[in-house]
Short mmCIF file of C-alpha atoms and ligand atoms in Angstrom, two decimals:
data_model
loop_
_atom_site.label_atom_id
_atom_site.label_comp_id
_atom_site.label_asym_id
_atom_site.label_seq_id
_atom_site.Cartn_x
_atom_site.Cartn_y
_atom_site.Cartn_z
CA UNK V 1 -0.09 -0.20 0.13
CA UNK V 2 1.58 3.19 -0.96
CA UNK V 3 1.95 5.78 1.97
CA UNK V 4 -0.39 8.54 0.38
CA UNK V 5 -3.30 5.76 0.86
CA UNK V 6 -5.90 7.17 2.29
CA UNK V 7 -6.42 5.14 6.21
CA UNK V 8 -9.84 3.38 6.77
CA UNK V 9 -10.95 1.14 9.35
CA UNK V 10 -13.44 -0.65 8.72
CA UNK V 11 -16.00 -1.81 11.93
CA UNK V 12 -18.46 -4.11 12.23
CA UNK V 13 -19.69 -7.42 14.61
CA UNK V 14 -19.92 -9.68 11.44
CA UNK V 15 -17.39 -10.41 8.70
CA UNK V 16 -17.67 -13.37 6.29
CA UNK V 17 -16.12 -16.49 7.12
CA UNK V 18 -15.60 -15.79 10.38
CA UNK V 19 -17.96 -14.54 11.66
CA UNK V 20 -22.18 -14.26 9.11
CA UNK V 21 -25.69 -13.62 10.68
CA UNK V 22 -27.09 -12.73 7.36
CA UNK V 23 -25.70 -10.00 5.21
CA UNK V 24 -23.23 -6.91 6.87
CA UNK V 25 -20.22 -10.50 6.90
CA UNK V 26 -20.40 -10.72 3.22
CA UNK V 27 -20.59 -6.94 2.54
CA UNK V 28 -17.71 -7.01 5.18
CA UNK V 29 -15.32 -9.38 3.63
CA UNK V 30 -16.03 -8.21 0.38
CA UNK V 31 -15.98 -4.34 -0.13
CA UNK V 32 -12.60 -4.13 1.64
CA UNK V 33 -11.45 -6.80 -0.61
CA UNK V 34 -12.40 -3.92 -3.14
CA UNK V 35 -11.51 -0.77 -1.15
CA UNK V 36 -7.80 -2.19 -1.79
CA UNK V 37 -8.16 -2.84 -4.62
CA UNK V 38 -8.43 0.62 -5.85
CA UNK V 39 -5.40 1.54 -3.28
CA UNK V 40 -7.41 1.87 -0.11
CA UNK V 41 -5.64 1.03 3.32
CA UNK V 42 -8.32 -0.04 4.91
CA UNK V 43 -8.78 -2.30 7.89
CA UNK V 44 -10.53 -4.48 9.70
CA UNK V 45 -11.38 -3.71 14.08
CA UNK V 46 -14.27 -6.92 14.62
CA UNK V 47 -14.61 -8.70 18.08
CA UNK V 48 -12.52 -11.32 18.82
CA UNK V 49 -15.52 -13.86 19.19
CA UNK V 50 -14.71 -17.97 19.09
CA UNK V 51 -14.83 -18.49 15.62
CA UNK V 52 -12.23 -15.42 14.41
CA UNK V 53 -9.80 -17.55 16.46
CA UNK V 54 -11.01 -20.97 15.44
CA UNK V 55 -10.33 -18.57 11.45
CA UNK V 56 -6.69 -17.35 12.44
CA UNK V 57 -3.35 -18.85 12.41
CA UNK V 58 -1.11 -16.02 14.15
CA UNK V 59 -2.78 -12.90 15.45
CA UNK V 60 0.20 -10.83 16.37
CA UNK V 61 -0.44 -8.58 19.25
CA UNK V 62 -0.08 -5.08 18.69
CA UNK V 63 -1.54 -2.78 22.35
CA UNK V 64 -3.12 -3.52 25.22
CA UNK V 65 -5.97 -1.15 25.57
CA UNK V 66 -7.28 -0.32 28.90
CA UNK V 67 -11.11 1.23 28.80
CA UNK V 68 -13.66 2.34 30.55
CA UNK V 69 -14.04 2.79 34.54
CA UNK V 70 -14.40 0.26 36.31
CA UNK V 71 -10.53 -0.76 33.60
CA UNK V 72 -11.96 -3.10 31.50
CA UNK V 73 -7.83 -4.42 29.82
CA UNK V 74 -8.93 -6.05 26.84
CA UNK V 75 -5.35 -6.74 23.60
CA UNK V 76 -5.43 -5.82 20.18
CA UNK V 77 -4.27 -8.74 17.63
CA UNK V 78 -3.57 -8.26 13.83
CA UNK V 79 -3.54 -10.76 11.33
CA UNK V 80 -4.52 -10.82 7.88
CA UNK V 81 -8.46 -12.13 6.27
CA UNK V 82 -7.70 -14.05 3.20
CA UNK V 83 -8.06 -11.43 0.92
CA UNK V 84 -5.00 -10.05 2.40
CA UNK V 85 -7.53 -7.22 4.14
CA UNK V 86 -5.67 -6.61 7.80
CA UNK V 87 -7.71 -7.53 10.10
CA UNK V 88 -7.54 -6.29 13.47
CA UNK V 89 -8.96 -8.04 16.33
CA UNK V 90 -9.91 -6.96 19.68
CA UNK V 91 -9.34 -9.74 21.90
CA UNK V 92 -11.67 -9.16 25.35
CA UNK V 93 -12.22 -13.49 25.44
CA UNK V 94 -15.19 -12.05 28.78
CA UNK V 95 -17.37 -10.36 26.38
CA UNK V 96 -16.44 -12.13 23.03
CA UNK V 97 -14.83 -15.78 24.25
CA UNK V 98 -18.44 -17.23 24.37
CA UNK V 99 -20.78 -20.17 22.40
CA UNK V 100 -23.14 -18.70 20.33
CA UNK V 101 -23.85 -15.48 18.35
CA UNK V 102 -22.15 -12.55 18.16
CA UNK V 103 -24.89 -11.18 19.52
CA UNK V 104 -26.87 -13.81 21.27
CA UNK V 105 -26.76 -16.84 22.78
CA UNK V 106 -27.32 -20.65 21.33
CA UNK V 107 -30.89 -20.27 22.84
CA UNK V 108 -31.10 -16.81 20.42
CA UNK V 109 -31.38 -14.76 23.73
CA UNK V 110 -29.85 -11.46 23.38
CA UNK V 111 -26.17 -11.17 24.99
CA UNK V 112 -27.28 -9.15 28.36
CA UNK V 113 -24.40 -6.85 27.76
CA UNK V 114 -24.79 -6.52 24.38
CA UNK V 115 -24.30 -2.65 25.51
CA UNK V 116 -21.08 -3.75 27.47
CA UNK V 117 -19.27 -5.89 24.13
CA UNK V 118 -20.56 -3.05 21.21
CA UNK V 119 -18.92 -0.01 23.81
CA UNK V 120 -15.51 -1.63 24.06
CA UNK V 121 -16.06 -2.65 19.98
CA UNK V 122 -17.05 0.92 19.80
CA UNK V 123 -15.00 2.85 22.16
CA UNK V 124 -11.82 0.84 20.78
CA UNK V 125 -13.06 1.84 17.16
CA UNK V 126 -12.94 5.94 18.48
CA UNK V 127 -9.51 5.25 20.38
CA UNK V 128 -7.80 4.25 17.28
CA UNK V 129 -9.33 7.32 15.46
CA UNK V 130 -7.99 9.94 18.07
CA UNK V 131 -4.89 11.55 18.94
CA UNK V 132 -5.05 9.10 22.55
CA UNK V 133 -4.67 5.33 20.03
CA UNK V 134 -1.58 3.12 21.06
CA UNK V 135 -1.07 2.15 17.16
CA UNK V 136 1.48 3.94 14.79
CA UNK V 137 -1.20 3.35 11.51
CA UNK V 138 -3.86 6.41 12.79
CA UNK V 139 -7.21 6.42 10.47
CA UNK V 140 -8.26 9.09 8.62
CA UNK V 141 -11.97 7.67 8.51
CA UNK V 142 -13.97 5.61 10.84
CA UNK V 143 -16.60 3.67 9.34
CA UNK V 144 -18.70 1.96 11.83
CA UNK V 145 -20.97 -0.44 10.20
CA UNK V 146 -24.99 -0.93 11.36
CA UNK V 147 -25.50 0.02 16.21
CA UNK V 148 -23.30 -1.81 17.76
CA UNK V 149 -20.04 0.25 16.08
CA UNK V 150 -22.64 3.84 15.38
CA UNK V 151 -21.36 4.50 19.79
CA UNK V 152 -17.94 5.41 17.54
CA UNK V 153 -18.98 8.71 16.56
CA UNK V 154 -20.37 9.89 19.49
CA UNK V 155 -16.94 9.04 21.58
CA UNK V 156 -15.02 10.66 18.72
CA UNK V 157 -17.77 13.39 18.47
CA UNK V 158 -16.69 14.49 21.80
CA UNK V 159 -12.70 13.19 21.89
CA UNK V 160 -10.82 16.78 21.35
CA UNK V 161 -7.98 17.42 19.81
CA UNK V 162 -7.04 16.21 15.89
CA UNK V 163 -9.75 13.26 15.68
CA UNK V 164 -11.17 10.77 12.50
CA UNK V 165 -13.58 11.58 10.02
CA UNK V 166 -16.48 9.07 10.60
CA UNK V 167 -19.81 7.49 8.62
CA UNK V 168 -22.26 4.74 10.05
CA UNK V 169 -23.41 2.63 7.58
CA UNK V 170 -27.08 1.57 8.11
CA UNK V 171 -28.00 -1.80 7.06
CA UNK V 172 -31.17 -1.77 8.92
CA UNK V 173 -32.93 0.56 10.90
CA UNK V 174 -35.01 -1.92 11.87
CA UNK V 175 -31.70 -3.30 14.75
CA UNK V 176 -31.19 0.05 17.03
CA UNK V 177 -29.20 -1.06 20.05
CA UNK V 178 -31.67 0.84 21.92
CA UNK V 179 -30.35 0.30 25.91
CA UNK V 180 -30.92 1.45 29.68
CA UNK V 181 -29.70 4.94 29.98
CA UNK V 182 -27.44 3.86 33.38
CA UNK V 183 -24.65 3.20 30.21
CA UNK V 184 -24.53 6.79 29.49
CA UNK V 185 -22.20 6.55 32.50
CA UNK V 186 -20.57 3.40 32.40
CA UNK V 187 -19.97 3.86 28.33
CA UNK V 188 -18.14 6.51 29.69
CA UNK V 189 -19.70 8.99 27.98
CA UNK V 190 -20.89 13.06 28.99
CA UNK V 191 -24.33 13.02 31.23
CA UNK V 192 -24.89 16.25 28.38
CA UNK V 193 -25.42 13.58 25.63
CA UNK V 194 -27.80 11.91 27.11
CA UNK V 195 -30.37 13.87 25.06
CA UNK V 196 -33.26 14.39 22.49
CA UNK V 197 -30.41 16.17 19.83
CA UNK V 198 -28.20 12.93 21.19
CA UNK V 199 -28.65 9.65 22.43
CA UNK V 200 -32.21 9.75 23.97
CA UNK V 201 -34.63 7.68 22.33
CA UNK V 202 -37.71 6.77 24.28
CA UNK V 203 -36.50 7.05 26.92
CA UNK V 204 -33.87 4.36 26.42
CA UNK V 205 -29.96 5.12 24.97
CA UNK V 206 -29.45 4.37 21.12
CA UNK V 207 -26.17 3.55 19.52
CA UNK V 208 -27.89 3.96 16.47
CA UNK V 209 -29.15 6.85 16.60
CA UNK V 210 -25.36 7.92 17.91
CA UNK V 211 -24.31 7.16 15.24
CA UNK V 212 -27.45 9.98 13.19
CA UNK V 213 -26.58 12.62 14.87
CA UNK V 214 -22.92 13.08 15.16
CA UNK V 215 -21.75 10.80 12.05
CA UNK V 216 -19.87 12.91 9.42
CA UNK V 217 -22.18 10.64 6.42
CA UNK V 218 -24.74 8.67 6.64
CA UNK V 219 -24.79 6.02 3.91
CA UNK V 220 -27.11 3.28 3.92
CA UNK V 221 -27.02 -0.12 1.35
CA UNK V 222 -28.85 0.80 -1.69
CA UNK V 223 -30.86 4.34 -3.09
CA UNK V 224 -35.14 3.22 -2.22
CA UNK V 225 -34.04 2.41 1.12
CA UNK V 226 -32.55 5.64 1.97
CA UNK V 227 -35.12 7.87 0.45
CA UNK V 228 -37.61 4.67 2.15
CA UNK V 229 -36.18 5.30 5.84
CA UNK V 230 -37.10 9.07 5.64
CA UNK V 231 -40.39 7.93 5.61
CA UNK V 232 -43.05 7.29 8.59
CA UNK V 233 -43.75 4.48 7.61
CA UNK V 234 -39.97 2.52 6.98
CA UNK V 235 -38.75 5.02 9.63
CA UNK V 236 -38.16 3.64 12.72
CA UNK V 237 -38.80 6.35 14.94
CA UNK V 238 -35.74 8.17 13.56
CA UNK V 239 -37.48 8.99 10.38
CA UNK V 240 -37.63 13.20 11.50
CA UNK V 241 -33.61 12.65 11.83
CA UNK V 242 -33.01 11.13 9.21
CA UNK V 243 -35.15 13.51 6.63
CA UNK V 244 -33.14 16.75 8.81
CA UNK V 245 -29.31 15.10 8.33
CA UNK V 246 -30.31 14.18 4.72
CA UNK V 247 -27.85 16.39 2.85
CA UNK V 248 -25.37 14.10 4.49
CA UNK V 249 -28.03 10.75 3.76
CA UNK V 250 -26.68 8.44 0.77
CA UNK V 251 -27.63 5.10 -0.64
CA UNK V 252 -24.42 2.89 -1.65
CA UNK V 253 -25.82 -0.23 -3.60
CA UNK V 254 -24.18 -3.57 -1.95
CA UNK V 255 -22.26 -5.25 -4.29
CA UNK V 256 -21.88 -9.63 -4.52
CA UNK V 257 -18.14 -11.36 -4.82
CA UNK V 258 -18.60 -12.61 -7.78
CA UNK V 259 -16.12 -14.60 -7.57
CA UNK V 260 -17.55 -16.50 -4.45
CA UNK V 261 -20.92 -16.81 -6.52
CA UNK V 262 -20.28 -18.36 -8.80
CA UNK V 263 -22.29 -20.94 -10.97
CA UNK V 264 -18.71 -21.56 -13.64
CA UNK V 265 -16.76 -22.86 -10.24
CA UNK V 266 -18.84 -22.34 -7.31
CA UNK V 267 -17.11 -24.75 -4.99
CA UNK V 268 -20.39 -26.50 -3.62
CA UNK V 269 -21.76 -27.16 -6.28
CA UNK V 270 -22.13 -30.41 -8.25
CA UNK V 271 -22.56 -29.74 -11.66
CA UNK V 272 -21.43 -25.95 -12.94
CA UNK V 273 -23.19 -24.06 -16.24
CA UNK V 274 -22.80 -21.06 -17.68
CA UNK V 275 -25.32 -18.74 -19.47
CA UNK V 276 -24.53 -20.58 -23.34
CA UNK V 277 -25.08 -23.61 -21.05
CA UNK V 278 -28.14 -23.64 -19.65
CA UNK V 279 -29.40 -26.52 -18.94
CA UNK V 280 -26.61 -28.46 -16.70
CA UNK V 281 -28.68 -26.15 -14.01
CA UNK V 282 -31.34 -29.19 -14.53
CA UNK V 283 -28.21 -31.51 -13.02
CA UNK V 284 -27.69 -28.84 -9.71
CA UNK V 285 -31.81 -29.09 -9.53
CA UNK V 286 -32.09 -33.11 -9.66
CA UNK V 287 -29.18 -32.52 -6.63
CA UNK V 288 -30.89 -30.63 -4.56
CA UNK V 289 -34.72 -33.11 -5.25
CA UNK V 290 -32.03 -35.49 -4.43
CA UNK V 291 -30.82 -34.31 -1.21
CA UNK V 292 -33.80 -33.22 0.58
CA UNK V 293 -35.54 -35.59 -1.28
CA UNK V 294 -38.43 -34.54 -3.41
CA UNK V 295 -39.12 -36.14 -5.97
CA UNK V 296 -37.53 -34.79 -9.68
CA UNK V 297 -41.50 -33.68 -11.13
CA UNK V 298 -41.42 -33.27 -14.60
CA UNK V 299 -39.48 -30.23 -15.90
CA UNK V 300 -42.66 -27.55 -16.37
CA UNK V 301 -43.45 -28.05 -12.56
CA UNK V 302 -41.30 -25.29 -11.13
CA UNK V 303 -39.37 -24.61 -8.01
CA UNK V 304 -39.80 -22.34 -5.65
CA UNK V 305 -36.28 -21.26 -3.43
CA UNK V 306 -35.94 -19.92 0.37
CA UNK V 307 -32.73 -18.81 1.64
CA UNK V 308 -33.80 -16.04 5.12
CA UNK V 309 -33.52 -15.44 8.30
CA UNK V 310 -37.32 -15.92 9.37
CA UNK V 311 -38.80 -13.08 10.92
CA UNK V 312 -41.63 -11.21 9.43
CA UNK V 313 -38.88 -8.68 8.41
CA UNK V 314 -38.79 -10.88 5.69
CA UNK V 315 -41.95 -12.36 5.37
CA UNK V 316 -41.74 -15.34 6.79
CA UNK V 317 -45.34 -15.54 7.66
CA UNK V 318 -46.29 -15.30 3.79
CA UNK V 319 -45.20 -17.70 3.56
CA UNK V 320 -46.24 -20.04 5.66
CA UNK V 321 -49.57 -18.66 4.97
CA UNK V 322 -49.15 -19.07 1.06
CA UNK V 323 -46.53 -22.61 0.72
CA UNK V 324 -49.86 -24.58 0.24
CA UNK V 325 -51.76 -23.05 -2.63
CA UNK V 326 -47.63 -22.43 -3.54
CA UNK V 327 -47.36 -26.59 -3.92
CA UNK V 328 -51.05 -26.78 -5.46
CA UNK V 329 -49.89 -24.91 -8.25
CA UNK V 330 -48.36 -27.80 -8.71
CA UNK V 331 -44.47 -26.46 -7.52
CA UNK V 332 -42.42 -27.82 -5.14
CA UNK V 333 -40.28 -25.62 -2.58
CA UNK V 334 -37.63 -25.63 -0.98
CA UNK V 335 -36.93 -22.82 2.62
CA UNK V 336 -33.67 -23.39 4.40
CA UNK V 337 -33.54 -20.85 7.20
CA UNK V 338 -33.96 -20.02 10.84
CA UNK V 339 -35.11 -17.19 13.19
CA UNK V 340 -38.21 -16.61 15.12
CA UNK V 341 -39.46 -20.17 16.23
CA UNK V 342 -42.96 -19.33 15.58
CA UNK V 343 -41.90 -19.54 11.70
CA UNK V 344 -39.80 -22.43 12.31
CA UNK V 345 -42.15 -25.00 13.75
CA UNK V 346 -44.74 -23.25 11.39
CA UNK V 347 -42.82 -24.25 7.88
CA UNK V 348 -41.64 -27.63 9.40
CA UNK V 349 -45.19 -28.40 10.34
CA UNK V 350 -46.51 -27.48 6.56
CA UNK V 351 -43.00 -30.17 4.74
CA UNK V 352 -44.52 -32.59 6.89
CA UNK V 353 -47.59 -31.49 5.67
CA UNK V 354 -46.51 -31.56 1.78
CA UNK V 355 -43.16 -34.97 1.50
CA UNK V 356 -41.96 -34.75 -1.74
CA UNK V 357 -43.33 -31.38 -2.41
CA UNK V 358 -42.04 -28.60 0.77
CA UNK V 359 -38.81 -29.22 2.03
CA UNK V 360 -38.37 -27.06 4.98
CA UNK V 361 -34.52 -27.20 6.64
CA UNK V 362 -34.12 -24.67 9.41
CA UNK V 363 -30.73 -23.76 10.40
CA UNK V 364 -27.72 -21.79 9.12
CA UNK V 365 -25.71 -23.72 6.16
CA UNK V 366 -23.67 -22.77 3.67
CA UNK V 367 -23.24 -25.04 0.91
CA UNK V 368 -26.87 -25.29 1.11
CA UNK V 369 -28.03 -22.32 0.60
CA UNK V 370 -25.25 -22.40 -2.96
CA UNK V 371 -26.83 -25.15 -4.01
CA UNK V 372 -30.89 -23.71 -3.24
CA UNK V 373 -29.65 -21.01 -5.27
CA UNK V 374 -28.73 -22.98 -8.74
CA UNK V 375 -31.14 -26.00 -8.25
CA UNK V 376 -34.29 -23.76 -7.60
CA UNK V 377 -35.49 -22.38 -10.63
CA UNK V 378 -37.50 -18.83 -9.37
CA UNK V 379 -36.05 -17.30 -6.22
CA UNK V 380 -38.64 -16.15 -3.34
CA UNK V 381 -38.26 -13.05 -1.53
CA UNK V 382 -41.86 -11.60 0.02
CA UNK V 383 -39.61 -9.43 2.48
CA UNK V 384 -41.64 -6.69 4.04
CA UNK V 385 -38.69 -4.17 3.31
CA UNK V 386 -35.57 -4.69 2.72
CA UNK V 387 -32.25 -2.14 2.85
CA UNK V 388 -30.69 -3.95 0.02
CA UNK V 389 -30.93 -8.00 -0.19
CA UNK V 390 -28.52 -10.14 -1.10
CA UNK V 391 -30.49 -13.28 -2.59
CA UNK V 392 -32.25 -11.47 -5.57
CA UNK V 393 -28.56 -10.86 -6.65
CA UNK V 394 -27.23 -14.08 -6.47
CA UNK V 395 -29.85 -16.00 -7.60
CA UNK V 396 -29.85 -13.91 -10.82
CA UNK V 397 -26.35 -14.17 -11.03
CA UNK V 398 -27.54 -18.65 -11.16
CA UNK V 399 -29.94 -17.56 -13.98
CA UNK V 400 -32.68 -17.98 -10.98
CA UNK V 401 -34.97 -15.56 -11.75
CA UNK V 402 -36.34 -13.28 -8.56
CA UNK V 403 -39.63 -12.95 -7.50
CA UNK V 404 -40.29 -10.24 -4.70
CA UNK V 405 -41.73 -7.21 -3.39
CA UNK V 406 -40.87 -4.35 -4.32
CA UNK V 407 -39.03 -2.10 -2.14
CA UNK V 408 -35.66 -0.99 -0.93
CA UNK V 409 -32.96 -2.23 -2.74
CA UNK V 410 -34.90 -5.48 -4.41
CA UNK V 411 -36.40 -2.56 -6.42
CA UNK V 412 -32.56 -1.24 -6.76
CA UNK V 413 -31.58 -4.34 -8.65
CA UNK V 414 -34.47 -6.40 -10.10
CA UNK V 415 -35.72 -4.96 -13.27
CA UNK V 416 -39.50 -6.45 -13.08
CA UNK V 417 -40.71 -9.05 -16.30
CA UNK V 418 -42.94 -7.46 -18.98
CA UNK V 419 -43.15 -8.02 -23.14
CA UNK V 420 -41.03 -4.80 -23.04
CA UNK V 421 -38.30 -4.97 -20.85
CA UNK V 422 -38.21 -8.48 -22.12
CA UNK V 423 -37.63 -7.46 -25.40
CA UNK V 424 -35.29 -4.61 -24.19
CA UNK V 425 -32.71 -6.71 -22.38
CA UNK V 426 -33.23 -5.43 -19.12
CA UNK V 427 -35.78 -7.82 -17.26
CA UNK V 428 -34.68 -10.08 -14.55
CA UNK V 429 -37.34 -11.70 -12.78
CA UNK V 430 -41.04 -10.15 -11.13
CA UNK V 431 -41.86 -7.53 -8.54
CA UNK V 432 -44.65 -7.05 -6.47
CA UNK V 433 -46.57 -3.79 -5.06
CA UNK V 434 -48.22 -5.39 -1.44
CA UNK V 435 -46.52 -7.47 0.93
CA UNK V 436 -49.53 -10.14 1.07
CA UNK V 437 -50.41 -13.29 0.54
CA UNK V 438 -52.52 -12.24 -2.35
CA UNK V 439 -49.67 -10.60 -4.34
CA UNK V 440 -47.13 -13.02 -3.80
CA UNK V 441 -49.15 -15.51 -5.61
CA UNK V 442 -49.81 -13.26 -8.38
CA UNK V 443 -46.68 -12.24 -8.83
CA UNK V 444 -45.06 -16.72 -9.01
CA UNK V 445 -48.21 -17.30 -11.04
CA UNK V 446 -47.05 -14.69 -13.45
CA UNK V 447 -43.61 -16.40 -13.54
CA UNK V 448 -44.60 -19.63 -14.22
CA UNK V 449 -46.79 -18.56 -17.50
CA UNK V 450 -43.62 -17.25 -18.06
CA UNK V 451 -41.63 -20.75 -17.66
CA UNK V 452 -43.79 -22.44 -20.20
CA UNK V 453 -43.06 -20.40 -22.29
CA UNK V 454 -38.90 -21.94 -22.93
CA UNK V 455 -37.55 -19.06 -25.11
CA UNK V 456 -38.54 -16.13 -23.10
CA UNK V 457 -37.46 -18.32 -19.61
CA UNK V 458 -34.18 -18.86 -20.99
CA UNK V 459 -33.57 -14.73 -22.00
CA UNK V 460 -34.69 -13.73 -18.81
CA UNK V 461 -31.92 -16.39 -17.30
CA UNK V 462 -29.49 -15.18 -19.35
CA UNK V 463 -30.78 -11.53 -18.75
CA UNK V 464 -29.90 -11.72 -15.01
CA UNK V 465 -26.70 -13.72 -15.18
CA UNK V 466 -25.24 -11.35 -17.30
CA UNK V 467 -25.62 -8.14 -14.50
CA UNK V 468 -23.03 -7.07 -13.47
CA UNK V 469 -23.05 -6.98 -9.77
CA UNK V 470 -19.41 -6.70 -8.93
CA UNK V 471 -18.35 -4.18 -5.68
CA UNK V 472 -16.24 -2.24 -7.92
CA UNK V 473 -18.94 0.11 -8.97
CA UNK V 474 -20.46 0.84 -4.43
CA UNK V 475 -16.21 0.71 -3.71
CA UNK V 476 -15.43 3.69 -5.94
CA UNK V 477 -18.64 5.66 -4.21
CA UNK V 478 -16.97 4.76 -0.28
CA UNK V 479 -13.76 5.79 -2.27
CA UNK V 480 -15.35 9.17 -3.14
CA UNK V 481 -16.78 10.01 0.27
CA UNK V 482 -13.52 8.74 2.36
CA UNK V 483 -11.76 10.97 0.49
CA UNK V 484 -14.51 13.67 0.79
CA UNK V 485 -14.17 13.33 4.89
CA UNK V 486 -10.65 12.92 4.84
CA UNK V 487 -10.29 16.33 3.03
CA UNK V 488 -12.21 18.58 4.64
CA UNK V 489 -11.00 16.41 8.41
CA UNK V 490 -7.76 18.34 7.45
CA UNK V 491 -5.23 16.83 9.67
CA UNK V 492 -4.92 13.57 10.78
CA UNK V 493 -4.59 12.40 14.34
P1 ADP Y 1 -29.52 -10.07 5.34
O1 ADP Y 1 -28.15 -9.38 5.92
O2 ADP Y 1 -31.29 -9.03 6.43
O3 ADP Y 1 -30.53 -11.94 6.44
P2 ADP Y 1 -29.69 -10.44 2.99
O4 ADP Y 1 -29.88 -10.97 1.99
O5 ADP Y 1 -28.15 -8.99 2.56
O6 ADP Y 1 -29.97 -10.60 4.36
O7 ADP Y 1 -27.73 -10.97 4.01
C1 ADP Y 1 -27.97 -12.83 4.50
C2 ADP Y 1 -26.79 -13.50 3.95
O8 ADP Y 1 -26.96 -14.25 4.95
C3 ADP Y 1 -26.85 -14.57 2.29
O9 ADP Y 1 -25.45 -14.74 2.52
C4 ADP Y 1 -27.98 -15.40 2.99
O10 ADP Y 1 -26.89 -16.60 1.54
C5 ADP Y 1 -27.87 -15.93 4.38
N1 ADP Y 1 -28.24 -17.03 4.40
C6 ADP Y 1 -28.84 -16.62 5.27
N2 ADP Y 1 -29.77 -17.58 6.04
C7 ADP Y 1 -29.12 -18.55 5.67
C8 ADP Y 1 -28.84 -19.98 6.00
N3 ADP Y 1 -29.88 -20.01 7.37
N4 ADP Y 1 -28.13 -20.82 5.43
C9 ADP Y 1 -26.93 -20.09 5.18
N5 ADP Y 1 -26.81 -18.71 4.47
C10 ADP Y 1 -28.06 -17.93 5.06
C1 GLC Y 2 -29.09 -6.09 6.62
C2 GLC Y 2 -30.45 -5.59 5.43
C3 GLC Y 2 -29.89 -6.89 4.48
C4 GLC Y 2 -29.01 -6.61 3.65
C5 GLC Y 2 -27.52 -6.71 4.45
C6 GLC Y 2 -26.30 -6.21 4.48
O1 GLC Y 2 -28.42 -7.66 7.28
O2 GLC Y 2 -31.38 -6.26 5.85
O3 GLC Y 2 -30.97 -5.96 3.43
O4 GLC Y 2 -28.00 -6.78 2.92
O5 GLC Y 2 -27.82 -6.14 5.51
O6 GLC Y 2 -25.99 -4.82 3.63
#
C-alpha cells in the first residue's frame, strides 16, 4: 500500500467467513477487499469471537487497551483475512469468547451485556481514530457498520484534539441497539449526551441514533432504502432525524462477491454451468431434490427456493400462509432459514404435511444455500422491507429469477418482467407491490406462465446472469466519500 493511501478503519460486528449472521458478514468481507484494490488502506476491526480464533492461525499483539471505569483490559491483535485485508481483533475473552452468535446465545436470546460488548468495540474504534491511540497507524476515516459500531461516532464527537472523520452505514434501521439510560455513564459518555438531540430515544440510550446524530456522513445500502427511511412508514421512529440529516445521507448499493457466487466455478455445486449451457442447471436441481428427498417432478413443475432469516421483515409469515397454494400450482418449495421459532415450527409442519413437495431445513448451511441458488428455478423474497438484500443478486447470477416485493434494494436490483422489458433485454425477475399473500401468489403465477414459455424464460435467465453486481461500483463511491471527508477534516490524528 503506498504511503499516501487514505487510511480507513472498517468497524463491524461481522465478517464472513469468521462471523456471519446475514448480509453484513458478506459485505464486511467483500467491500474492504474491493477498496484495497482501489488503493485504499482499509483495515477491519472485529471482536474476537471463538470463530475468529478458530479461523486465524497467527495473530500478533499490537497493543493493550484499558478502557472504561471500572477498567476493562483488552488486547488488540493483528492478522490478515484470506483476501489479504489486515484484520484487527479486539480480544476481550470474558465479553467475546463465548459459544453462541455475535449477538445472541445458543437459545437465540440477546446477550444481556450487548451494550457493554459493543460499547467496547465502538470505544476501541474511537480511540484508534484519536490522538490517544497506542498505534502508529492512524485512520483518517472510521467507517462504522450498524448499531454495534455506531457509538464510535459519539465518542469521536466528544473526543478532544484532531480525530478521524466518521461514517455510519445503516444495514438495517430496525436494529437500533437501545439500552438502559444508565449505560451512558457506564460507557463513559458525558451526561449531556443523553438528550433529545443526542443519544436519547424514547427513554433509552440508542447506539444507532448516536451514529445518525454525530456521524459526518450516513450511508445506507441502496438508494431506494435511503429514500424510504425518511418516511414514517419505514423510518422505525428515526425518520424525522433522517430527514433533518438528508444532506449527509446517501444510498450506495451493495455488490456481491462475484468469485464466491459464480455458478461456473462454485465449489459447493455438484455441477457447474454457464449462461450459454443452462441445460446443466437441471443437474443441480436434481441434486437438490435428491438431497432433500423431493420427487423428480416433470420439467414444467418449477422449484421455488428461499434462503432467509425467518422473520417478519423477510415475510416468513407470508411464506407460511402461501406454501400450500404454491405447492398446488403445482410447484416444489425449498426453504432454508432460521429465526423466529413460530415461523420455523409452522414451516416444519407444512413440510410434514406435503412431503416430496415442500422441504424445510431449519439452520444455517452455507453449502445448501449455494445449492438452492443453483438448483431452484425461481427464488422468493417477500420481504416487507429490504435495505439491500443479497440473495436476489446471487439468484440472478445463478439463472434463478427472483420474485420479490418491490421494496428497498429489491427495487434497485430487479427489473420486473413485461414483454417490453424482456424485448429490451432488461427483465430479470418479478416484482409485486404489496407484501401480501395474494400479491405473492399472483407474482408467482405470472412467473410460472413465463416459465412455460421456454425461450422467454431462457432470455430472462440470461439477462440476470449478464448483470454486473460486482463491488467495484460501490467501492468507488465509498472511496470518493472517504476522500471528501478526510479532506474536509484536515490533519489526521
Ligand atoms: P439479511 O442480512 O437481512 O439477512 P441479505 O440478503 O443481505 O439479508 O443477506 C443474507 C445472507 O445470509 C446471504 O448471504 C444468505 O445466503 C445468507 N443466509 C441467510 N440465511 C441463511 C441460512 N439459513 N443458511 C445459509 N445462509 C444463509
Ligand atoms: C442487512 C439488510 C440486508 C442487507 C444487508 C447487507 O442485514 O437486512 O437487506 O443486504 O444488511 O447490507
